[in-house]
Coordinates of C-alpha atoms in Angstrom, one line a residue:
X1 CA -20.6 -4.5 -28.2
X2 CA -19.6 -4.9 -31.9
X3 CA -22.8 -5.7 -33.6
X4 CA -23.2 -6.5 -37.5
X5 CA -25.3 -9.6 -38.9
X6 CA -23.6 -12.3 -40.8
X7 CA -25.5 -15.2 -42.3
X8 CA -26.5 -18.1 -40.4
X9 CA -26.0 -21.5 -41.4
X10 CA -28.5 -22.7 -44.5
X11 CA -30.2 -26.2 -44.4
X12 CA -29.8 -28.3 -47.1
X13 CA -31.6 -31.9 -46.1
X14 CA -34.6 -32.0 -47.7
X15 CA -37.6 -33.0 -45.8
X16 CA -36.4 -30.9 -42.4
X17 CA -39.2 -28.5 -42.8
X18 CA -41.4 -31.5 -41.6
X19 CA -39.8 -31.1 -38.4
X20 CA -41.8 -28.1 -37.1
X21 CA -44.8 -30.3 -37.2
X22 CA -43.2 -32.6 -33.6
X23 CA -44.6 -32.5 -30.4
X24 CA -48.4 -31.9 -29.2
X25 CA -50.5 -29.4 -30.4
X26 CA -51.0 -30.7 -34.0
X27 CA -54.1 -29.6 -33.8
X28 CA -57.1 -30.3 -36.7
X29 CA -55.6 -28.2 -39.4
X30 CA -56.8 -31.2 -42.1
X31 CA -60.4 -30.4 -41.6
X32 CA -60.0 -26.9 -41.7
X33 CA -59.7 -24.1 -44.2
X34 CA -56.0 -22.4 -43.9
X35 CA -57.3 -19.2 -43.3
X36 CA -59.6 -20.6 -40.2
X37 CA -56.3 -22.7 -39.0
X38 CA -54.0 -20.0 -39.3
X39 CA -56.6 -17.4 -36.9
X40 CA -56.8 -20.0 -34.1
X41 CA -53.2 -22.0 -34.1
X42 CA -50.2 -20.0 -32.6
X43 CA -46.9 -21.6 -33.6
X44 CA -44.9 -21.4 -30.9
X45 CA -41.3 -22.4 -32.4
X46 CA -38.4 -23.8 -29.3
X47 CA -36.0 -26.4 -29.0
X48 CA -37.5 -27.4 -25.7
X49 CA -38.2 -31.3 -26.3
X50 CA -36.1 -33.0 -22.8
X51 CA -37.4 -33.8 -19.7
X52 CA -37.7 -30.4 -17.3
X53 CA -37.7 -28.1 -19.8
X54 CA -40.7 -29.0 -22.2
X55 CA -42.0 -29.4 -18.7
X56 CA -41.8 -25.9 -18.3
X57 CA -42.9 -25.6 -21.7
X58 CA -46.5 -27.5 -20.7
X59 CA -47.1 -25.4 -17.8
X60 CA -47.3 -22.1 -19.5
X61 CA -49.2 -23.6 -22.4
X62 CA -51.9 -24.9 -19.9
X63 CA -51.7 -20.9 -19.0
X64 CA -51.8 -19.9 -22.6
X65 CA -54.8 -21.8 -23.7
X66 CA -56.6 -21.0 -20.4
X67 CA -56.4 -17.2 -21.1
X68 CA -57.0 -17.8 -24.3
X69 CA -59.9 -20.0 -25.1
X70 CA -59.8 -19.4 -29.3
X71 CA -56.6 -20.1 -29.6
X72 CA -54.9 -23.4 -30.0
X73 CA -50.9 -24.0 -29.0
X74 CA -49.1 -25.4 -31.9
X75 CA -46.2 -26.9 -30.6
X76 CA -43.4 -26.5 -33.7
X77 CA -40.6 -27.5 -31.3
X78 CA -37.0 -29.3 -32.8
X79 CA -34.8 -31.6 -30.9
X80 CA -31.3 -30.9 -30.1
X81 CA -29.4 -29.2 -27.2
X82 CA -29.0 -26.4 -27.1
X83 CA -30.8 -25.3 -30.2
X84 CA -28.6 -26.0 -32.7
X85 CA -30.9 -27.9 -35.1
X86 CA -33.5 -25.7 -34.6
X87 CA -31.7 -22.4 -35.9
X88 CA -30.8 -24.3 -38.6
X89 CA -34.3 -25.0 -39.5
X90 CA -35.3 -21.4 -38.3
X91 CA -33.1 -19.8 -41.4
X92 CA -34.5 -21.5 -43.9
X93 CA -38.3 -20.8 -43.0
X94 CA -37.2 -17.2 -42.2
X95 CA -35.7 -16.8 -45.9
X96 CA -38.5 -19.0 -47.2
X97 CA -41.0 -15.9 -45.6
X98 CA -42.5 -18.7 -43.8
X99 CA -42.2 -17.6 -39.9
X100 CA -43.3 -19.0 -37.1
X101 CA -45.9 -16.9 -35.2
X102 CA -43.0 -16.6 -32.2
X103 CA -39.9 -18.2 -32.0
X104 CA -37.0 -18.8 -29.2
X105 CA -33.9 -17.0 -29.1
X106 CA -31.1 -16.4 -26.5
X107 CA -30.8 -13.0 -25.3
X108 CA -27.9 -11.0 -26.5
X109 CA -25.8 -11.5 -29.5
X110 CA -27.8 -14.6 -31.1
X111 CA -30.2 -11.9 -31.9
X112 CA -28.6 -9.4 -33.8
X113 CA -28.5 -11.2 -37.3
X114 CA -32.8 -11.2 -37.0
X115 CA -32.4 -8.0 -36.1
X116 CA -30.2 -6.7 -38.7
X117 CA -32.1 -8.8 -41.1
X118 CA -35.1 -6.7 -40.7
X119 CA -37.0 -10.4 -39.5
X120 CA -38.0 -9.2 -35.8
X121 CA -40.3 -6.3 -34.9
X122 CA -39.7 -4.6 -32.0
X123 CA -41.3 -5.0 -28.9
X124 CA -41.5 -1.6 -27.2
X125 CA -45.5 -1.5 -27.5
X126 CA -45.5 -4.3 -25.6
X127 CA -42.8 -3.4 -22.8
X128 CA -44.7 -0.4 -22.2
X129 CA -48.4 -1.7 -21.9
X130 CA -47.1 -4.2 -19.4
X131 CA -44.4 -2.7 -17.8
X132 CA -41.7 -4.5 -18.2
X133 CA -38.8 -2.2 -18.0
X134 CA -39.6 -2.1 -13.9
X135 CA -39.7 -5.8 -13.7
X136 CA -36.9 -6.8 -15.8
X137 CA -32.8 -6.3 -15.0
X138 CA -31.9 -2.9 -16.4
X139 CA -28.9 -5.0 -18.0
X140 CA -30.3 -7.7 -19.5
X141 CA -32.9 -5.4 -21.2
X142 CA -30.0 -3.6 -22.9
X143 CA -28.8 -7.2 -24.0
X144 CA -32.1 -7.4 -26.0
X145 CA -32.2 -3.8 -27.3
X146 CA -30.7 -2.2 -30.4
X147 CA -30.8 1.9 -30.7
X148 CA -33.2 1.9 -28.0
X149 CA -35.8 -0.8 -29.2
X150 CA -36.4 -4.2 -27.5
X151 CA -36.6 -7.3 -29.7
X152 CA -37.5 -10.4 -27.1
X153 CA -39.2 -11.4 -24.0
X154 CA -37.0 -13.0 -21.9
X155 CA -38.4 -15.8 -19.9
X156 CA -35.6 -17.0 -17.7
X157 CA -31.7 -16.6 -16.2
X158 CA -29.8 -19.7 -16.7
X159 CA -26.5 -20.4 -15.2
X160 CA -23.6 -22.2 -17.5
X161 CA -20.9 -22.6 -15.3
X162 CA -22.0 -25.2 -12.8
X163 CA -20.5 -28.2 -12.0
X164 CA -22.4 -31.5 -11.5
X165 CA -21.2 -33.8 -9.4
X166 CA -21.9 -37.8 -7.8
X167 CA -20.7 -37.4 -4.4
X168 CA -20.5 -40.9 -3.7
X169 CA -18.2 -41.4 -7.1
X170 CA -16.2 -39.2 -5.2
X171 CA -15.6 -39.6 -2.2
X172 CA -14.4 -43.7 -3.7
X173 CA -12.4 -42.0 -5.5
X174 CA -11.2 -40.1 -2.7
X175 CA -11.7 -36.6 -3.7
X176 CA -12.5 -34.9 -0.3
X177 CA -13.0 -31.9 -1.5
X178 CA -15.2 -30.2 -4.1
X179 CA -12.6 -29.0 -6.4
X180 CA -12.7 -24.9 -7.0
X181 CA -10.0 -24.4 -9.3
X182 CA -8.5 -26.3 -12.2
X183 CA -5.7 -28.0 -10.8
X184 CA -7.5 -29.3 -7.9
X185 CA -9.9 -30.6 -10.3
X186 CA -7.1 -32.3 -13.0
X187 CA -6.3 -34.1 -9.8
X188 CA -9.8 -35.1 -8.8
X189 CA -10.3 -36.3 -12.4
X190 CA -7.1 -38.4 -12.2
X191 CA -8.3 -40.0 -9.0
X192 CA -11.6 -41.0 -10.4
X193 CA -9.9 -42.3 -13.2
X194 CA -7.7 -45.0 -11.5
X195 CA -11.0 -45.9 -10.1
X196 CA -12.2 -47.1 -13.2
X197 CA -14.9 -44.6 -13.2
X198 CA -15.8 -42.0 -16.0
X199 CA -14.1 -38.9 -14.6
X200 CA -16.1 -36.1 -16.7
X201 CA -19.4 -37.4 -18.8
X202 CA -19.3 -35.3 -22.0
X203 CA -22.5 -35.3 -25.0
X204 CA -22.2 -33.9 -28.5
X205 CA -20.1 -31.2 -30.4
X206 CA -22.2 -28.1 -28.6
X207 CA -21.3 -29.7 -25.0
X208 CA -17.4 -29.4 -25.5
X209 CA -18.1 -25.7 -26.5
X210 CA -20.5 -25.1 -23.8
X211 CA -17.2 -26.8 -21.2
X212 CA -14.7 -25.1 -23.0
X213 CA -16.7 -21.3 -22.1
X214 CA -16.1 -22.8 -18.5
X215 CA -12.3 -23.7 -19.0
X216 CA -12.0 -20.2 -20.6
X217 CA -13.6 -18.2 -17.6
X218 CA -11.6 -20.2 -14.9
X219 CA -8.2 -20.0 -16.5
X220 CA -8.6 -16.4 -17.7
X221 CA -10.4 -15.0 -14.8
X222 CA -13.6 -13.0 -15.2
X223 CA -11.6 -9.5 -16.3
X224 CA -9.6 -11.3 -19.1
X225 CA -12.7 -13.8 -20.2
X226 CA -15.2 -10.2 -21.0
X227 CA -12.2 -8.7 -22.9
X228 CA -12.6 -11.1 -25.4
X229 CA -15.7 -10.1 -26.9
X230 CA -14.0 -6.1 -27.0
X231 CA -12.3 -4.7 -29.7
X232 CA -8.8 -5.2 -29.5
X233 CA -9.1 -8.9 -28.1
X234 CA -6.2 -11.1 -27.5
X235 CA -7.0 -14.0 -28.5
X236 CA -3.0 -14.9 -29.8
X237 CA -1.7 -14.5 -26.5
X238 CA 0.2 -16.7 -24.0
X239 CA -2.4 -16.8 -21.0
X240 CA -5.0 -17.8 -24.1
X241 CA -2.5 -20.8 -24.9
X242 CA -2.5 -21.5 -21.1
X243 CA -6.6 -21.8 -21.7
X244 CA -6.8 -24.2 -24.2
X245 CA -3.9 -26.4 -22.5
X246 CA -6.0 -26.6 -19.7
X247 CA -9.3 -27.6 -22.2
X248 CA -7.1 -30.0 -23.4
X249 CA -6.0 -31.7 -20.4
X250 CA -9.6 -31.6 -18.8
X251 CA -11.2 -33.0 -22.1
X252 CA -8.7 -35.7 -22.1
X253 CA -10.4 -37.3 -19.1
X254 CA -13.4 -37.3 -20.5
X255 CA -15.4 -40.4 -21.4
X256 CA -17.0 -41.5 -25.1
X257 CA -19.7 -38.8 -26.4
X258 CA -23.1 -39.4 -25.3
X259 CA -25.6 -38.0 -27.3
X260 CA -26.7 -35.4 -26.2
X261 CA -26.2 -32.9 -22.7
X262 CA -29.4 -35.4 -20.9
X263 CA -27.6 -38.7 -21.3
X264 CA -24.0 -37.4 -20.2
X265 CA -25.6 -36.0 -17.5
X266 CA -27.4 -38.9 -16.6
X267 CA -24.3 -40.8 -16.1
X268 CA -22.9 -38.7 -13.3
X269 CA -26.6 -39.2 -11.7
X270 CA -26.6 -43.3 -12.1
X271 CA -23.2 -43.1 -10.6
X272 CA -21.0 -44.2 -13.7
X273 CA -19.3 -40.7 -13.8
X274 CA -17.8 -38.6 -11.7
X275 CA -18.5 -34.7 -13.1
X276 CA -20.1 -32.8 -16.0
X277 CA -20.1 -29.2 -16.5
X278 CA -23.3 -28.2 -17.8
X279 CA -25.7 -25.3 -17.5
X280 CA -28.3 -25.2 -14.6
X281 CA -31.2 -26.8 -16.7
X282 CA -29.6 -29.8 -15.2
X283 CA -30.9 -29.4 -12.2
X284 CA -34.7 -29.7 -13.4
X285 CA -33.9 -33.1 -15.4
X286 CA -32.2 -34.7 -12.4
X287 CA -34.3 -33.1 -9.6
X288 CA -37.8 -34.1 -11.5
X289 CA -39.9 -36.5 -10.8
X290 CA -39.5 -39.8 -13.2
X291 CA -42.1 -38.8 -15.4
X292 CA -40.5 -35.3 -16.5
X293 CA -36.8 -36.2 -15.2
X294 CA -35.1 -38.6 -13.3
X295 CA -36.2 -38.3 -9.9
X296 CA -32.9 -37.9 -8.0
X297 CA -32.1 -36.6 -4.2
X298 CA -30.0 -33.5 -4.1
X299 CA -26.8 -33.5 -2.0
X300 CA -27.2 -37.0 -2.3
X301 CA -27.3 -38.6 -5.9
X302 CA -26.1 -35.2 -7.2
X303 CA -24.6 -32.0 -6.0
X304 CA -23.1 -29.1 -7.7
X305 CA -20.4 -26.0 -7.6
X306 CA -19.2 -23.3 -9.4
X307 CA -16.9 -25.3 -12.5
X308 CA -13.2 -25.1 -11.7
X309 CA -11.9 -21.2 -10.9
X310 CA -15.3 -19.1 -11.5
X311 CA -16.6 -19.3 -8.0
X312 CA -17.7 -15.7 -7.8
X313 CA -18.9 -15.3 -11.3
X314 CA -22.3 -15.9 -12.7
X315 CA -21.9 -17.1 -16.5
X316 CA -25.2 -16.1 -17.6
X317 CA -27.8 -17.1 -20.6
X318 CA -31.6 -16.0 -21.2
X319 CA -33.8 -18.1 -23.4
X320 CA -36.4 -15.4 -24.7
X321 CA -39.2 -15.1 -27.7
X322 CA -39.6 -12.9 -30.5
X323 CA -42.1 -11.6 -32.9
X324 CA -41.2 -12.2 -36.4
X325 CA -42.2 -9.9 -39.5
X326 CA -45.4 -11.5 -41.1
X327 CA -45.9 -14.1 -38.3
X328 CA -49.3 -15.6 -39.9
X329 CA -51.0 -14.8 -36.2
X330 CA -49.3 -11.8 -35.1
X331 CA -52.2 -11.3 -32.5
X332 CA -51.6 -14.9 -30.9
X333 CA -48.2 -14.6 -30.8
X334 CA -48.3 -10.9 -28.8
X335 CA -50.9 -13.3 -26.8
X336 CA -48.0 -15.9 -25.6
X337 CA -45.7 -13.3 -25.4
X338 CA -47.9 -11.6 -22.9
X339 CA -47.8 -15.3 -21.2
X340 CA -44.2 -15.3 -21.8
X341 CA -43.6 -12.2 -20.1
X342 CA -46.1 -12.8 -16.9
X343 CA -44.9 -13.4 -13.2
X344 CA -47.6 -16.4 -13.9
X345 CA -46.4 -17.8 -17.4
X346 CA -42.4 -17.5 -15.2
X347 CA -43.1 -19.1 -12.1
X348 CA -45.3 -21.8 -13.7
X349 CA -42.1 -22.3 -16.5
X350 CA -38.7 -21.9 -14.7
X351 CA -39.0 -24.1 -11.4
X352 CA -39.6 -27.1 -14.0
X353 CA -37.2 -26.1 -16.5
X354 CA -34.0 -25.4 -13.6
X355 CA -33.9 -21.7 -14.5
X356 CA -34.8 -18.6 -12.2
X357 CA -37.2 -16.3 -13.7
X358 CA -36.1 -13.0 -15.6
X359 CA -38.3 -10.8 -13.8
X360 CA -37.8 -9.3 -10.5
X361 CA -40.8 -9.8 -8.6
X362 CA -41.4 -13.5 -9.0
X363 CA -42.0 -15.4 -6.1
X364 CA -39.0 -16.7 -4.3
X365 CA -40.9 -19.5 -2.4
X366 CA -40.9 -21.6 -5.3
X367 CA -37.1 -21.4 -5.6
X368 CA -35.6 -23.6 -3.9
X369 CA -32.6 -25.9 -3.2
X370 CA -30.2 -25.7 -6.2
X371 CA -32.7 -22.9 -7.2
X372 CA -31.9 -20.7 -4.2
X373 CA -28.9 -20.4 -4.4
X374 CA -29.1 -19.2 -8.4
X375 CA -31.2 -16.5 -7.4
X376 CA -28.6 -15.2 -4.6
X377 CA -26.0 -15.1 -7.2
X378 CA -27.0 -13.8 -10.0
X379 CA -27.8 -10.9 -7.8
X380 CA -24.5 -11.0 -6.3
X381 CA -21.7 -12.1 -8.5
X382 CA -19.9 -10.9 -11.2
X383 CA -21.3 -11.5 -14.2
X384 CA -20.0 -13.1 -17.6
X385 CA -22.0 -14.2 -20.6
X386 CA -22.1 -17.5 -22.3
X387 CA -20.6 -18.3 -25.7
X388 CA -22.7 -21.4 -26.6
X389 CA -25.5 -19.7 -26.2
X390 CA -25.6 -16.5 -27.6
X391 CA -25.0 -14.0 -25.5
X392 CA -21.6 -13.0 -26.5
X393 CA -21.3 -14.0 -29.6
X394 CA -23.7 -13.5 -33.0
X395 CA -24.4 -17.1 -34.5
X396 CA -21.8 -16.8 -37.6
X397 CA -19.4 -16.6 -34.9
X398 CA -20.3 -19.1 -32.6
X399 CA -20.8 -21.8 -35.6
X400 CA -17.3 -21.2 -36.5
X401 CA -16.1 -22.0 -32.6
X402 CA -18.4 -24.7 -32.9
X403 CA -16.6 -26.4 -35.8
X404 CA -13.0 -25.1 -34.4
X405 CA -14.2 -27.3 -31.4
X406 CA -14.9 -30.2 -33.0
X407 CA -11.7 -30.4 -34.8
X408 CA -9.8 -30.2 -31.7
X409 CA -11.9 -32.7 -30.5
X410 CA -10.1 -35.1 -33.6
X411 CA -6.9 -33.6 -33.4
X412 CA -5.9 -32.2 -30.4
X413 CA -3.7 -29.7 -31.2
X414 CA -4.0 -27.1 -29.5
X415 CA -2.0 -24.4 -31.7
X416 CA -4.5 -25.3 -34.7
X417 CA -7.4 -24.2 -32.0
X418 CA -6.3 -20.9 -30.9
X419 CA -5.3 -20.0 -34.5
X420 CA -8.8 -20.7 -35.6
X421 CA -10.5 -19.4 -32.4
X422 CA -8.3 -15.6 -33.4
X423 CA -9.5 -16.1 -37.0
X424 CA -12.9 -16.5 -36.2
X425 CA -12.8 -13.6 -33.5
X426 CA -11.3 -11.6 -36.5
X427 CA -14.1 -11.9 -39.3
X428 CA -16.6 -12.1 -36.6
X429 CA -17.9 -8.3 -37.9
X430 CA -19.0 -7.6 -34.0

């Protein structure tokens, strides 16, 4: 892969920096010197604030703080799907020379601006004292290496192109079969539309990008879909037109922007809407009980499927943490990170959070249902990595997608969004 760092986007609203103080863990800090606070609090920096995954985030704290009785979990995390705010916010403590201790990152591409920055130490010491390279995927540790050195701990697999689905919406509708490529479902949408139901629940800016990654895969086909982040990428040509014609019929059934991905997903689980293509950490907010989710039935209020023409193709993510240059607790940090890492600290996380676990040898009992059949294929299918979240793209580049996105989401025009979407492929220096 083409790797270079460009420049993230900087944060200009005053008062943001406040941010990393949300969630529990504040701690005592006021009646403390700042050189006693800074040995004993390990900021752990995420965007993990919805139901299911700061879920996941709790149980490996309880871990943390178990094995570690002198330190004290600080939890810096920032709202916002998929961690959009809370890069922003990361780049200007990291030029500020104000780290975190550890912060979260998505395997592959998202990394290599830290990286190239000189902001991360590696983390071969840490791969060898626990072994890691025999527990971890051969090829998602050469996702998180540069020239041989590893940069994050990966704590899960996530799946992005699944399709969420009320069968009862459907079958009113009646859509008799699960559609599996994009025709079929254009006219599954259309039938749940003369219903008077929502045909596909959509949430902010980042959510069109993370369906449009989908839209991409199916239309293109796996092959076509990995060429694209290769030198000598067509992204000009007629079967890329084809693409985004197809992203613009499929967004054009889509109801009025929720918020964010929990509350467009929540429609399709109350029954208002028909589908929603979102990643796998879906599963965890509509599978969990009502205090960490919303307590739904599988195969009953919800079901799922490959999105439209990838069935046979795993579009993967990793959510993984680093250890920053001058991290004010470099010692605590290696300590979560050892948490992080653990066949403990990934079964305790990923069950809650709708993810399968990055290592090998975790224990399959726990993965069940939706869960199951994640595990069977990402050892199976083909695989193809996510846009949205950072494993094909380096931030620079997906920002600009981001904003091409949202244009098109104004305009429709779908000759303005491939020029910018070959523009930005251009000067994205990877």
């Amino acid at each position: 892969m083409r790797r270079q760092w460009m420049a993230a986007v900087a944060v200009t609203v005053a008062g943001l920096l406040a941010l990393t103080a949300c969630g529990d863990g504040g701690g005592d800090g006021a009646t403390q010197s700042p050189q006693a606070d800074a040995k004993k609090k390990v900021e752990v920096f995420s965007w993990w604030t919805g139901p299911g995954e700061a879920d996941g985030l709790k149980a490996m704290k309880e871990i943390f703080e178990k094995q570690n009785a002198g330190l004290e979990f600080f939890d810096a995390a920032v709202a916002g799907g998929s961690g959009d705010k809370a890069r922003a916010l990361l780049t200007t403590k990291l030029q500020a020379q104000t780290p975190p201790d550890t912060f979260q990152g998505h395997a592959g591409a998202e990394l290599q601006g830290y990286i190239k920055a000189g902001q991360l130490e590696p983390l071969n010491f840490l791969y060898d004292e626990l072994k890691l390279k025999d527990v971890f995927p051969q090829q998602l540790i050469d996702q998180i290496s540069v020239e041989g050195q590893v940069y994050s701990v990966p704590v899960n697999i996530h799946r992005s192109n699944v399709m969420w689905f009320n069968p009862a919406v459907l079958k009113e509708a009646g859509v008799t079969e699960v559609p599996k490529t994009i025709p079929d479902f254009v006219a599954a949408l259309e039938k749940v539309k003369q219903k008077g139901k929502i045909p596909l629940s959509i949430g902010s800016e980042w959510t069109m990008v993370h369906l449009l990654e989908s839209v991409l895969l199916g239309s293109l086909g796996t092959d076509a879909y990995n060429r694209l982040w290769t030198a000598g990428s067509d992204w000009s040509g007629p079967a890329m037109t084809k693409a985004l014609d197809d992203f613009k019929t499929i967004l054009s059934y889509a109801g009025d922007p929720a918020d964010d991905w929990q509350p467009a997903a929540k429609q399709v689980a109350d029954g208002e809407a028909a589908f929603n293509i979102m990643g796998d950490w879906a599963y965890g907010y509509f599978h969990n009980p009502p205090d960490g989710g919303l307590g739904k039935t599988s195969k009953t209020d919800f079901d799922w499927a490959p999105s439209p023409g990838t069935g046979g193709t795993f579009m993967w993510l990793s959510d993984s943490f680093t250890l920053p240059k001058g991290a004010p607790n470099r010692d605590g940090a290696v300590a979560w990170l050892k948490v992080a890492a653990s066949k403990e600290g990934q079964d305790a996380f990923n069950p809650k959070k709708g993810s399968i676990p990055a290592r090998k040898d975790a224990d399959t009992a726990l993965y069940t249902d939706y869960l199951a059949d994640a595990l069977k294929d990402w050892g199976g299918d083909k695989l193809a990595g996510s846009i949205q979240h950072g494993v094909v793209v380096n931030d620079a580049w997906r920002v600009a997608i981001n904003e091409a996105v949202g244009l098109f989401h104004g305009d429709k025009d779908v000759a303005a969004l491939q020029k910018a979407l070959a523009e930005a492929a251009k000067n994205s220096g990877q």
